[in-house]
Amino acid sequence: MIISSRYFHISYVVRGFAIGDQTSCIENFKMANFIIICIGFLVAASAVEVSAQGGYIKYPNGPNMYKLYTVQKSYKDAQKACKARGAHLADVKTKDLHNFLVKRIKKKADYWIGANDINAEKKWKWSDKTELKYTNWYPGQPNNLRGNQHCGLMWHRDQGYRWNDDFCNKKKFFICEKTARG
């Protein structure tokens, strides 16, 4: 049997035994203990990896990791908070990533993401300055209410957290994104 992760590699050879052999019970007991210990190592290694990343969760289908912050900040202050951690507001470029993030929301609230049209009305861009190709706007959004909604968020009023534009000075929770360290 071989058990491995990125942190360790363990192999164990099970020797054949005859049915009715007195050592078979002892060998099975040793094997069960070995498996339990290995599972413990795997769980511990996973916990160390998450805590070493400061609570960021690795997205399995891409190179980045994400953290949902449950402290409220304006869009600009959320950008600064992400930048101070070597990150930026999350660029939610696929439906799969959107669903990954929604599954991790524990507190029902709005979350700032990297989408904004601050520099040019109706020219929505991500934090990395690329145009939005995938969008998940709530019907009728973005509506630029009163001509001053320029920052995108995942909207808690919709079960699927479809997006809404909002006033950038409002305080909301936010999601940071950064490259995963390998």
mmCIF file with all atom_site columns, C-alpha atoms in Angstrom:
data_model
loop_
_atom_site.group_PDB
_atom_site.id
_atom_site.type_symbol
_atom_site.label_atom_id
_atom_site.label_alt_id
_atom_site.label_comp_id
_atom_site.label_asym_id
_atom_site.label_entity_id
_atom_site.label_seq_id
_atom_site.pdbx_PDB_ins_code
_atom_site.Cartn_x
_atom_site.Cartn_y
_atom_site.Cartn_z
_atom_site.occupancy
_atom_site.B_iso_or_equiv
_atom_site.pdbx_formal_charge
_atom_site.auth_seq_id
_atom_site.auth_comp_id
_atom_site.auth_asym_id
_atom_site.auth_atom_id
_atom_site.pdbx_PDB_model_num
ATOM 1   C CA . MET A 1 1   ? 0.000   0.000   0.000   1.00 0.00 ? 1   MET A CA 1
ATOM 2   C CA . ILE A 1 2   ? 1.256   3.480   -0.842  1.00 0.00 ? 2   ILE A CA 1
ATOM 3   C CA . ILE A 1 3   ? -0.104  6.684   0.707   1.00 0.00 ? 3   ILE A CA 1
ATOM 4   C CA . SER A 1 4   ? 1.311   10.021  -0.312  1.00 0.00 ? 4   SER A CA 1
ATOM 5   C CA . SER A 1 5   ? 0.687   13.732  -0.471  1.00 0.00 ? 5   SER A CA 1
ATOM 6   C CA . ARG A 1 6   ? 2.835   16.676  -1.436  1.00 0.00 ? 6   ARG A CA 1
ATOM 7   C CA . TYR A 1 7   ? 4.346   16.543  2.081   1.00 0.00 ? 7   TYR A CA 1
ATOM 8   C CA . PHE A 1 8   ? 5.209   12.867  2.517   1.00 0.00 ? 8   PHE A CA 1
ATOM 9   C CA . HIS A 1 9   ? 5.291   9.448   0.863   1.00 0.00 ? 9   HIS A CA 1
ATOM 10  C CA . ILE A 1 10  ? 4.668   6.269   2.839   1.00 0.00 ? 10  ILE A CA 1
ATOM 11  C CA . SER A 1 11  ? 4.609   2.730   1.567   1.00 0.00 ? 11  SER A CA 1
ATOM 12  C CA . TYR A 1 12  ? 3.718   -0.435  3.426   1.00 0.00 ? 12  TYR A CA 1
ATOM 13  C CA . VAL A 1 13  ? 4.108   -3.959  2.154   1.00 0.00 ? 13  VAL A CA 1
ATOM 14  C CA . VAL A 1 14  ? 1.502   -6.486  3.224   1.00 0.00 ? 14  VAL A CA 1
ATOM 15  C CA . ARG A 1 15  ? 2.909   -9.985  3.282   1.00 0.00 ? 15  ARG A CA 1
ATOM 16  C CA . GLY A 1 16  ? 0.648   -12.817 2.221   1.00 0.00 ? 16  GLY A CA 1
ATOM 17  C CA . PHE A 1 17  ? -0.651  -15.134 4.896   1.00 0.00 ? 17  PHE A CA 1
ATOM 18  C CA . ALA A 1 18  ? -2.673  -18.309 4.995   1.00 0.00 ? 18  ALA A CA 1
ATOM 19  C CA . ILE A 1 19  ? -6.259  -18.255 6.213   1.00 0.00 ? 19  ILE A CA 1
ATOM 20  C CA . GLY A 1 20  ? -6.329  -19.478 9.787   1.00 0.00 ? 20  GLY A CA 1
ATOM 21  C CA . ASP A 1 21  ? -2.762  -18.330 10.416  1.00 0.00 ? 21  ASP A CA 1
ATOM 22  C CA . GLN A 1 22  ? -2.465  -16.828 13.915  1.00 0.00 ? 22  GLN A CA 1
ATOM 23  C CA . THR A 1 23  ? -0.451  -13.895 12.601  1.00 0.00 ? 23  THR A CA 1
ATOM 24  C CA . SER A 1 24  ? -3.250  -12.793 10.219  1.00 0.00 ? 24  SER A CA 1
ATOM 25  C CA . CYS A 1 25  ? -5.182  -11.081 13.023  1.00 0.00 ? 25  CYS A CA 1
ATOM 26  C CA . ILE A 1 26  ? -2.042  -9.266  14.206  1.00 0.00 ? 26  ILE A CA 1
ATOM 27  C CA . GLU A 1 27  ? -1.148  -8.227  10.649  1.00 0.00 ? 27  GLU A CA 1
ATOM 28  C CA . ASN A 1 28  ? -4.675  -6.914  10.052  1.00 0.00 ? 28  ASN A CA 1
ATOM 29  C CA . PHE A 1 29  ? -4.535  -4.962  13.323  1.00 0.00 ? 29  PHE A CA 1
ATOM 30  C CA . LYS A 1 30  ? -1.171  -3.458  12.345  1.00 0.00 ? 30  LYS A CA 1
ATOM 31  C CA . MET A 1 31  ? -2.521  -2.531  8.918   1.00 0.00 ? 31  MET A CA 1
ATOM 32  C CA . ALA A 1 32  ? -5.629  -0.870  10.400  1.00 0.00 ? 32  ALA A CA 1
ATOM 33  C CA . ASN A 1 33  ? -3.469  1.178   12.788  1.00 0.00 ? 33  ASN A CA 1
ATOM 34  C CA . PHE A 1 34  ? -1.160  2.128   9.943   1.00 0.00 ? 34  PHE A CA 1
ATOM 35  C CA . ILE A 1 35  ? -4.067  3.331   7.804   1.00 0.00 ? 35  ILE A CA 1
ATOM 36  C CA . ILE A 1 36  ? -5.537  5.376   10.671  1.00 0.00 ? 36  ILE A CA 1
ATOM 37  C CA . ILE A 1 37  ? -2.168  7.037   11.311  1.00 0.00 ? 37  ILE A CA 1
ATOM 38  C CA . CYS A 1 38  ? -1.735  7.838   7.612   1.00 0.00 ? 38  CYS A CA 1
ATOM 39  C CA . ILE A 1 39  ? -5.197  9.363   7.386   1.00 0.00 ? 39  ILE A CA 1
ATOM 40  C CA . GLY A 1 40  ? -4.301  11.496  10.406  1.00 0.00 ? 40  GLY A CA 1
ATOM 41  C CA . PHE A 1 41  ? -1.149  12.706  8.627   1.00 0.00 ? 41  PHE A CA 1
ATOM 42  C CA . LEU A 1 42  ? -3.150  13.594  5.511   1.00 0.00 ? 42  LEU A CA 1
ATOM 43  C CA . VAL A 1 43  ? -5.714  15.572  7.526   1.00 0.00 ? 43  VAL A CA 1
ATOM 44  C CA . ALA A 1 44  ? -2.964  17.372  9.462   1.00 0.00 ? 44  ALA A CA 1
ATOM 45  C CA . ALA A 1 45  ? -1.067  18.206  6.262   1.00 0.00 ? 45  ALA A CA 1
ATOM 46  C CA . SER A 1 46  ? -4.228  19.675  4.726   1.00 0.00 ? 46  SER A CA 1
ATOM 47  C CA . ALA A 1 47  ? -4.840  21.829  7.805   1.00 0.00 ? 47  ALA A CA 1
ATOM 48  C CA . VAL A 1 48  ? -1.251  23.089  7.743   1.00 0.00 ? 48  VAL A CA 1
ATOM 49  C CA . GLU A 1 49  ? -1.588  23.991  4.062   1.00 0.00 ? 49  GLU A CA 1
ATOM 50  C CA . VAL A 1 50  ? -4.760  26.061  4.622   1.00 0.00 ? 50  VAL A CA 1
ATOM 51  C CA . SER A 1 51  ? -3.366  27.886  7.664   1.00 0.00 ? 51  SER A CA 1
ATOM 52  C CA . ALA A 1 52  ? -0.050  28.511  5.904   1.00 0.00 ? 52  ALA A CA 1
ATOM 53  C CA . GLN A 1 53  ? -2.007  30.337  3.193   1.00 0.00 ? 53  GLN A CA 1
ATOM 54  C CA . GLY A 1 54  ? -3.617  32.700  5.693   1.00 0.00 ? 54  GLY A CA 1
ATOM 55  C CA . GLY A 1 55  ? -7.095  31.258  5.290   1.00 0.00 ? 55  GLY A CA 1
ATOM 56  C CA . TYR A 1 56  ? -7.065  31.448  1.488   1.00 0.00 ? 56  TYR A CA 1
ATOM 57  C CA . ILE A 1 57  ? -8.721  28.515  -0.268  1.00 0.00 ? 57  ILE A CA 1
ATOM 58  C CA . LYS A 1 58  ? -7.146  27.117  -3.442  1.00 0.00 ? 58  LYS A CA 1
ATOM 59  C CA . TYR A 1 59  ? -9.462  27.028  -6.450  1.00 0.00 ? 59  TYR A CA 1
ATOM 60  C CA . PRO A 1 60  ? -9.027  23.495  -7.839  1.00 0.00 ? 60  PRO A CA 1
ATOM 61  C CA . ASN A 1 61  ? -9.586  24.492  -11.485 1.00 0.00 ? 61  ASN A CA 1
ATOM 62  C CA . GLY A 1 62  ? -7.092  27.331  -11.690 1.00 0.00 ? 62  GLY A CA 1
ATOM 63  C CA . PRO A 1 63  ? -3.859  28.790  -10.329 1.00 0.00 ? 63  PRO A CA 1
ATOM 64  C CA . ASN A 1 64  ? -5.386  31.149  -7.755  1.00 0.00 ? 64  ASN A CA 1
ATOM 65  C CA . MET A 1 65  ? -6.741  31.091  -4.228  1.00 0.00 ? 65  MET A CA 1
ATOM 66  C CA . TYR A 1 66  ? -9.474  33.137  -2.600  1.00 0.00 ? 66  TYR A CA 1
ATOM 67  C CA . LYS A 1 67  ? -10.500 34.499  0.777   1.00 0.00 ? 67  LYS A CA 1
ATOM 68  C CA . LEU A 1 68  ? -13.882 35.886  1.758   1.00 0.00 ? 68  LEU A CA 1
ATOM 69  C CA . TYR A 1 69  ? -13.536 38.732  4.249   1.00 0.00 ? 69  TYR A CA 1
ATOM 70  C CA . THR A 1 70  ? -16.447 39.419  6.591   1.00 0.00 ? 70  THR A CA 1
ATOM 71  C CA . VAL A 1 71  ? -15.390 42.909  7.574   1.00 0.00 ? 71  VAL A CA 1
ATOM 72  C CA . GLN A 1 72  ? -17.164 45.721  5.743   1.00 0.00 ? 72  GLN A CA 1
ATOM 73  C CA . LYS A 1 73  ? -15.199 48.186  3.635   1.00 0.00 ? 73  LYS A CA 1
ATOM 74  C CA . SER A 1 74  ? -15.854 50.563  0.768   1.00 0.00 ? 74  SER A CA 1
ATOM 75  C CA . TYR A 1 75  ? -14.790 49.284  -2.644  1.00 0.00 ? 75  TYR A CA 1
ATOM 76  C CA . LYS A 1 76  ? -11.607 51.386  -2.579  1.00 0.00 ? 76  LYS A CA 1
ATOM 77  C CA . ASP A 1 77  ? -10.716 50.276  0.967   1.00 0.00 ? 77  ASP A CA 1
ATOM 78  C CA . ALA A 1 78  ? -11.426 46.642  0.037   1.00 0.00 ? 78  ALA A CA 1
ATOM 79  C CA . GLN A 1 79  ? -9.010  47.035  -2.901  1.00 0.00 ? 79  GLN A CA 1
ATOM 80  C CA . LYS A 1 80  ? -6.380  48.421  -0.505  1.00 0.00 ? 80  LYS A CA 1
ATOM 81  C CA . ALA A 1 81  ? -6.968  45.610  2.001   1.00 0.00 ? 81  ALA A CA 1
ATOM 82  C CA . CYS A 1 82  ? -6.479  42.979  -0.709  1.00 0.00 ? 82  CYS A CA 1
ATOM 83  C CA . LYS A 1 83  ? -3.372  44.745  -2.033  1.00 0.00 ? 83  LYS A CA 1
ATOM 84  C CA . ALA A 1 84  ? -1.863  44.853  1.481   1.00 0.00 ? 84  ALA A CA 1
ATOM 85  C CA . ARG A 1 85  ? -2.131  41.042  1.478   1.00 0.00 ? 85  ARG A CA 1
ATOM 86  C CA . GLY A 1 86  ? -0.518  40.614  -1.946  1.00 0.00 ? 86  GLY A CA 1
ATOM 87  C CA . ALA A 1 87  ? -3.911  40.110  -3.580  1.00 0.00 ? 87  ALA A CA 1
ATOM 88  C CA . HIS A 1 88  ? -6.640  41.989  -5.473  1.00 0.00 ? 88  HIS A CA 1
ATOM 89  C CA . LEU A 1 89  ? -10.429 41.922  -5.493  1.00 0.00 ? 89  LEU A CA 1
ATOM 90  C CA . ALA A 1 90  ? -11.586 38.655  -7.052  1.00 0.00 ? 90  ALA A CA 1
ATOM 91  C CA . ASP A 1 91  ? -11.922 38.492  -10.832 1.00 0.00 ? 91  ASP A CA 1
ATOM 92  C CA . VAL A 1 92  ? -14.797 36.021  -11.250 1.00 0.00 ? 92  VAL A CA 1
ATOM 93  C CA . LYS A 1 93  ? -14.165 35.057  -14.869 1.00 0.00 ? 93  LYS A CA 1
ATOM 94  C CA . THR A 1 94  ? -16.068 31.756  -15.072 1.00 0.00 ? 94  THR A CA 1
ATOM 95  C CA . LYS A 1 95  ? -19.352 30.285  -13.884 1.00 0.00 ? 95  LYS A CA 1
ATOM 96  C CA . ASP A 1 96  ? -17.407 27.480  -12.217 1.00 0.00 ? 96  ASP A CA 1
ATOM 97  C CA . LEU A 1 97  ? -15.377 29.969  -10.159 1.00 0.00 ? 97  LEU A CA 1
ATOM 98  C CA . HIS A 1 98  ? -18.563 31.877  -9.270  1.00 0.00 ? 98  HIS A CA 1
ATOM 99  C CA . ASN A 1 99  ? -20.165 28.666  -7.993  1.00 0.00 ? 99  ASN A CA 1
ATOM 100 C CA . PHE A 1 100 ? -16.977 27.751  -6.082  1.00 0.00 ? 100 PHE A CA 1
ATOM 101 C CA . LEU A 1 101 ? -17.115 31.099  -4.254  1.00 0.00 ? 101 LEU A CA 1
ATOM 102 C CA . VAL A 1 102 ? -20.873 30.943  -3.583  1.00 0.00 ? 102 VAL A CA 1
ATOM 103 C CA . LYS A 1 103 ? -20.442 27.549  -1.886  1.00 0.00 ? 103 LYS A CA 1
ATOM 104 C CA . ARG A 1 104 ? -17.986 29.144  0.542   1.00 0.00 ? 104 ARG A CA 1
ATOM 105 C CA . ILE A 1 105 ? -20.193 32.057  1.585   1.00 0.00 ? 105 ILE A CA 1
ATOM 106 C CA . LYS A 1 106 ? -21.107 31.533  5.231   1.00 0.00 ? 106 LYS A CA 1
ATOM 107 C CA . LYS A 1 107 ? -22.620 34.927  6.034   1.00 0.00 ? 107 LYS A CA 1
ATOM 108 C CA . LYS A 1 108 ? -25.483 36.142  3.849   1.00 0.00 ? 108 LYS A CA 1
ATOM 109 C CA . ALA A 1 109 ? -24.300 39.547  2.648   1.00 0.00 ? 109 ALA A CA 1
ATOM 110 C CA . ASP A 1 110 ? -23.047 41.395  -0.415  1.00 0.00 ? 110 ASP A CA 1
ATOM 111 C CA . TYR A 1 111 ? -19.408 40.795  -1.426  1.00 0.00 ? 111 TYR A CA 1
ATOM 112 C CA . TRP A 1 112 ? -17.347 43.220  -3.507  1.00 0.00 ? 112 TRP A CA 1
ATOM 113 C CA . ILE A 1 113 ? -15.606 41.592  -6.473  1.00 0.00 ? 113 ILE A CA 1
ATOM 114 C CA . GLY A 1 114 ? -13.114 43.074  -8.930  1.00 0.00 ? 114 GLY A CA 1
ATOM 115 C CA . ALA A 1 115 ? -15.653 44.214  -11.557 1.00 0.00 ? 115 ALA A CA 1
ATOM 116 C CA . ASN A 1 116 ? -16.049 47.970  -12.016 1.00 0.00 ? 116 ASN A CA 1
ATOM 117 C CA . ASP A 1 117 ? -16.716 50.654  -14.618 1.00 0.00 ? 117 ASP A CA 1
ATOM 118 C CA . ILE A 1 118 ? -15.079 53.474  -12.648 1.00 0.00 ? 118 ILE A CA 1
ATOM 119 C CA . ASN A 1 119 ? -12.898 54.645  -15.552 1.00 0.00 ? 119 ASN A CA 1
ATOM 120 C CA . ALA A 1 120 ? -15.510 54.492  -18.335 1.00 0.00 ? 120 ALA A CA 1
ATOM 121 C CA . GLU A 1 121 ? -19.274 54.108  -18.006 1.00 0.00 ? 121 GLU A CA 1
ATOM 122 C CA . LYS A 1 122 ? -20.559 50.715  -19.225 1.00 0.00 ? 122 LYS A CA 1
ATOM 123 C CA . LYS A 1 123 ? -16.975 49.528  -19.887 1.00 0.00 ? 123 LYS A CA 1
ATOM 124 C CA . TRP A 1 124 ? -16.787 46.976  -17.094 1.00 0.00 ? 124 TRP A CA 1
ATOM 125 C CA . LYS A 1 125 ? -13.319 45.670  -16.309 1.00 0.00 ? 125 LYS A CA 1
ATOM 126 C CA . TRP A 1 126 ? -11.748 43.346  -13.782 1.00 0.00 ? 126 TRP A CA 1
ATOM 127 C CA . SER A 1 127 ? -9.043  44.266  -11.288 1.00 0.00 ? 127 SER A CA 1
ATOM 128 C CA . ASP A 1 128 ? -6.466  43.072  -13.826 1.00 0.00 ? 128 ASP A CA 1
ATOM 129 C CA . LYS A 1 129 ? -7.889  45.598  -16.376 1.00 0.00 ? 129 LYS A CA 1
ATOM 130 C CA . THR A 1 130 ? -9.344  42.899  -18.676 1.00 0.00 ? 130 THR A CA 1
ATOM 131 C CA . GLU A 1 131 ? -12.897 43.232  -19.998 1.00 0.00 ? 131 GLU A CA 1
ATOM 132 C CA . LEU A 1 132 ? -15.651 41.063  -18.559 1.00 0.00 ? 132 LEU A CA 1
ATOM 133 C CA . LYS A 1 133 ? -16.277 38.164  -20.950 1.00 0.00 ? 133 LYS A CA 1
ATOM 134 C CA . TYR A 1 134 ? -18.253 36.014  -18.515 1.00 0.00 ? 134 TYR A CA 1
ATOM 135 C CA . THR A 1 135 ? -20.922 37.924  -16.590 1.00 0.00 ? 135 THR A CA 1
ATOM 136 C CA . ASN A 1 136 ? -23.548 36.880  -14.099 1.00 0.00 ? 136 ASN A CA 1
ATOM 137 C CA . TRP A 1 137 ? -25.611 40.049  -13.663 1.00 0.00 ? 137 TRP A CA 1
ATOM 138 C CA . TYR A 1 138 ? -28.973 39.905  -11.946 1.00 0.00 ? 138 TYR A CA 1
ATOM 139 C CA . PRO A 1 139 ? -31.757 40.760  -14.476 1.00 0.00 ? 139 PRO A CA 1
ATOM 140 C CA . GLY A 1 140 ? -31.840 44.527  -15.048 1.00 0.00 ? 140 GLY A CA 1
ATOM 141 C CA . GLN A 1 141 ? -28.283 44.997  -13.750 1.00 0.00 ? 141 GLN A CA 1
ATOM 142 C CA . PRO A 1 142 ? -26.006 46.813  -14.037 1.00 0.00 ? 142 PRO A CA 1
ATOM 143 C CA . ASN A 1 143 ? -28.435 49.741  -13.937 1.00 0.00 ? 143 ASN A CA 1
ATOM 144 C CA . ASN A 1 144 ? -26.132 52.563  -12.749 1.00 0.00 ? 144 ASN A CA 1
ATOM 145 C CA . LEU A 1 145 ? -28.807 53.888  -10.386 1.00 0.00 ? 145 LEU A CA 1
ATOM 146 C CA . ARG A 1 146 ? -28.664 57.703  -10.099 1.00 0.00 ? 146 ARG A CA 1
ATOM 147 C CA . GLY A 1 147 ? -25.697 57.605  -12.500 1.00 0.00 ? 147 GLY A CA 1
ATOM 148 C CA . ASN A 1 148 ? -23.275 56.664  -9.760  1.00 0.00 ? 148 ASN A CA 1
ATOM 149 C CA . GLN A 1 149 ? -23.106 52.855  -9.353  1.00 0.00 ? 149 GLN A CA 1
ATOM 150 C CA . HIS A 1 150 ? -19.725 51.776  -10.662 1.00 0.00 ? 150 HIS A CA 1
ATOM 151 C CA . CYS A 1 151 ? -18.608 48.860  -8.473  1.00 0.00 ? 151 CYS A CA 1
ATOM 152 C CA . GLY A 1 152 ? -19.613 45.217  -8.863  1.00 0.00 ? 152 GLY A CA 1
ATOM 153 C CA . LEU A 1 153 ? -20.640 42.809  -6.161  1.00 0.00 ? 153 LEU A CA 1
ATOM 154 C CA . MET A 1 154 ? -22.096 39.378  -5.587  1.00 0.00 ? 154 MET A CA 1
ATOM 155 C CA . TRP A 1 155 ? -25.616 40.256  -4.425  1.00 0.00 ? 155 TRP A CA 1
ATOM 156 C CA . HIS A 1 156 ? -27.042 38.441  -1.417  1.00 0.00 ? 156 HIS A CA 1
ATOM 157 C CA . ARG A 1 157 ? -30.656 39.229  -2.343  1.00 0.00 ? 157 ARG A CA 1
ATOM 158 C CA . ASP A 1 158 ? -30.371 36.662  -5.118  1.00 0.00 ? 158 ASP A CA 1
ATOM 159 C CA . GLN A 1 159 ? -29.988 33.012  -4.050  1.00 0.00 ? 159 GLN A CA 1
ATOM 160 C CA . GLY A 1 160 ? -27.296 32.444  -6.656  1.00 0.00 ? 160 GLY A CA 1
ATOM 161 C CA . TYR A 1 161 ? -25.422 35.628  -5.717  1.00 0.00 ? 161 TYR A CA 1
ATOM 162 C CA . ARG A 1 162 ? -25.795 37.051  -9.202  1.00 0.00 ? 162 ARG A CA 1
ATOM 163 C CA . TRP A 1 163 ? -24.107 40.391  -9.627  1.00 0.00 ? 163 TRP A CA 1
ATOM 164 C CA . ASN A 1 164 ? -25.250 43.929  -9.038  1.00 0.00 ? 164 ASN A CA 1
ATOM 165 C CA . ASP A 1 165 ? -23.618 47.311  -9.441  1.00 0.00 ? 165 ASP A CA 1
ATOM 166 C CA . ASP A 1 166 ? -23.607 49.531  -6.371  1.00 0.00 ? 166 ASP A CA 1
ATOM 167 C CA . PHE A 1 167 ? -22.279 52.773  -4.961  1.00 0.00 ? 167 PHE A CA 1
ATOM 168 C CA . CYS A 1 168 ? -18.543 52.324  -4.395  1.00 0.00 ? 168 CYS A CA 1
ATOM 169 C CA . ASN A 1 169 ? -18.570 54.160  -1.062  1.00 0.00 ? 169 ASN A CA 1
ATOM 170 C CA . LYS A 1 170 ? -20.967 51.641  0.535   1.00 0.00 ? 170 LYS A CA 1
ATOM 171 C CA . LYS A 1 171 ? -19.370 49.253  2.996   1.00 0.00 ? 171 LYS A CA 1
ATOM 172 C CA . LYS A 1 172 ? -19.576 45.595  2.021   1.00 0.00 ? 172 LYS A CA 1
ATOM 173 C CA . PHE A 1 173 ? -17.776 42.334  2.641   1.00 0.00 ? 173 PHE A CA 1
ATOM 174 C CA . PHE A 1 174 ? -15.248 41.467  -0.064  1.00 0.00 ? 174 PHE A CA 1
ATOM 175 C CA . ILE A 1 175 ? -13.360 38.625  -1.743  1.00 0.00 ? 175 ILE A CA 1
ATOM 176 C CA . CYS A 1 176 ? -9.614  38.745  -2.370  1.00 0.00 ? 176 CYS A CA 1
ATOM 177 C CA . GLU A 1 177 ? -7.748  36.682  -4.966  1.00 0.00 ? 177 GLU A CA 1
ATOM 178 C CA . LYS A 1 178 ? -4.062  35.898  -5.250  1.00 0.00 ? 178 LYS A CA 1
ATOM 179 C CA . THR A 1 179 ? -1.784  33.458  -6.995  1.00 0.00 ? 179 THR A CA 1
ATOM 180 C CA . ALA A 1 180 ? -1.359  30.194  -5.117  1.00 0.00 ? 180 ALA A CA 1
ATOM 181 C CA . ARG A 1 181 ? 2.133   29.388  -3.976  1.00 0.00 ? 181 ARG A CA 1
ATOM 182 C CA . GLY A 1 182 ? 3.181   25.949  -5.133  1.00 0.00 ? 182 GLY A CA 1
#
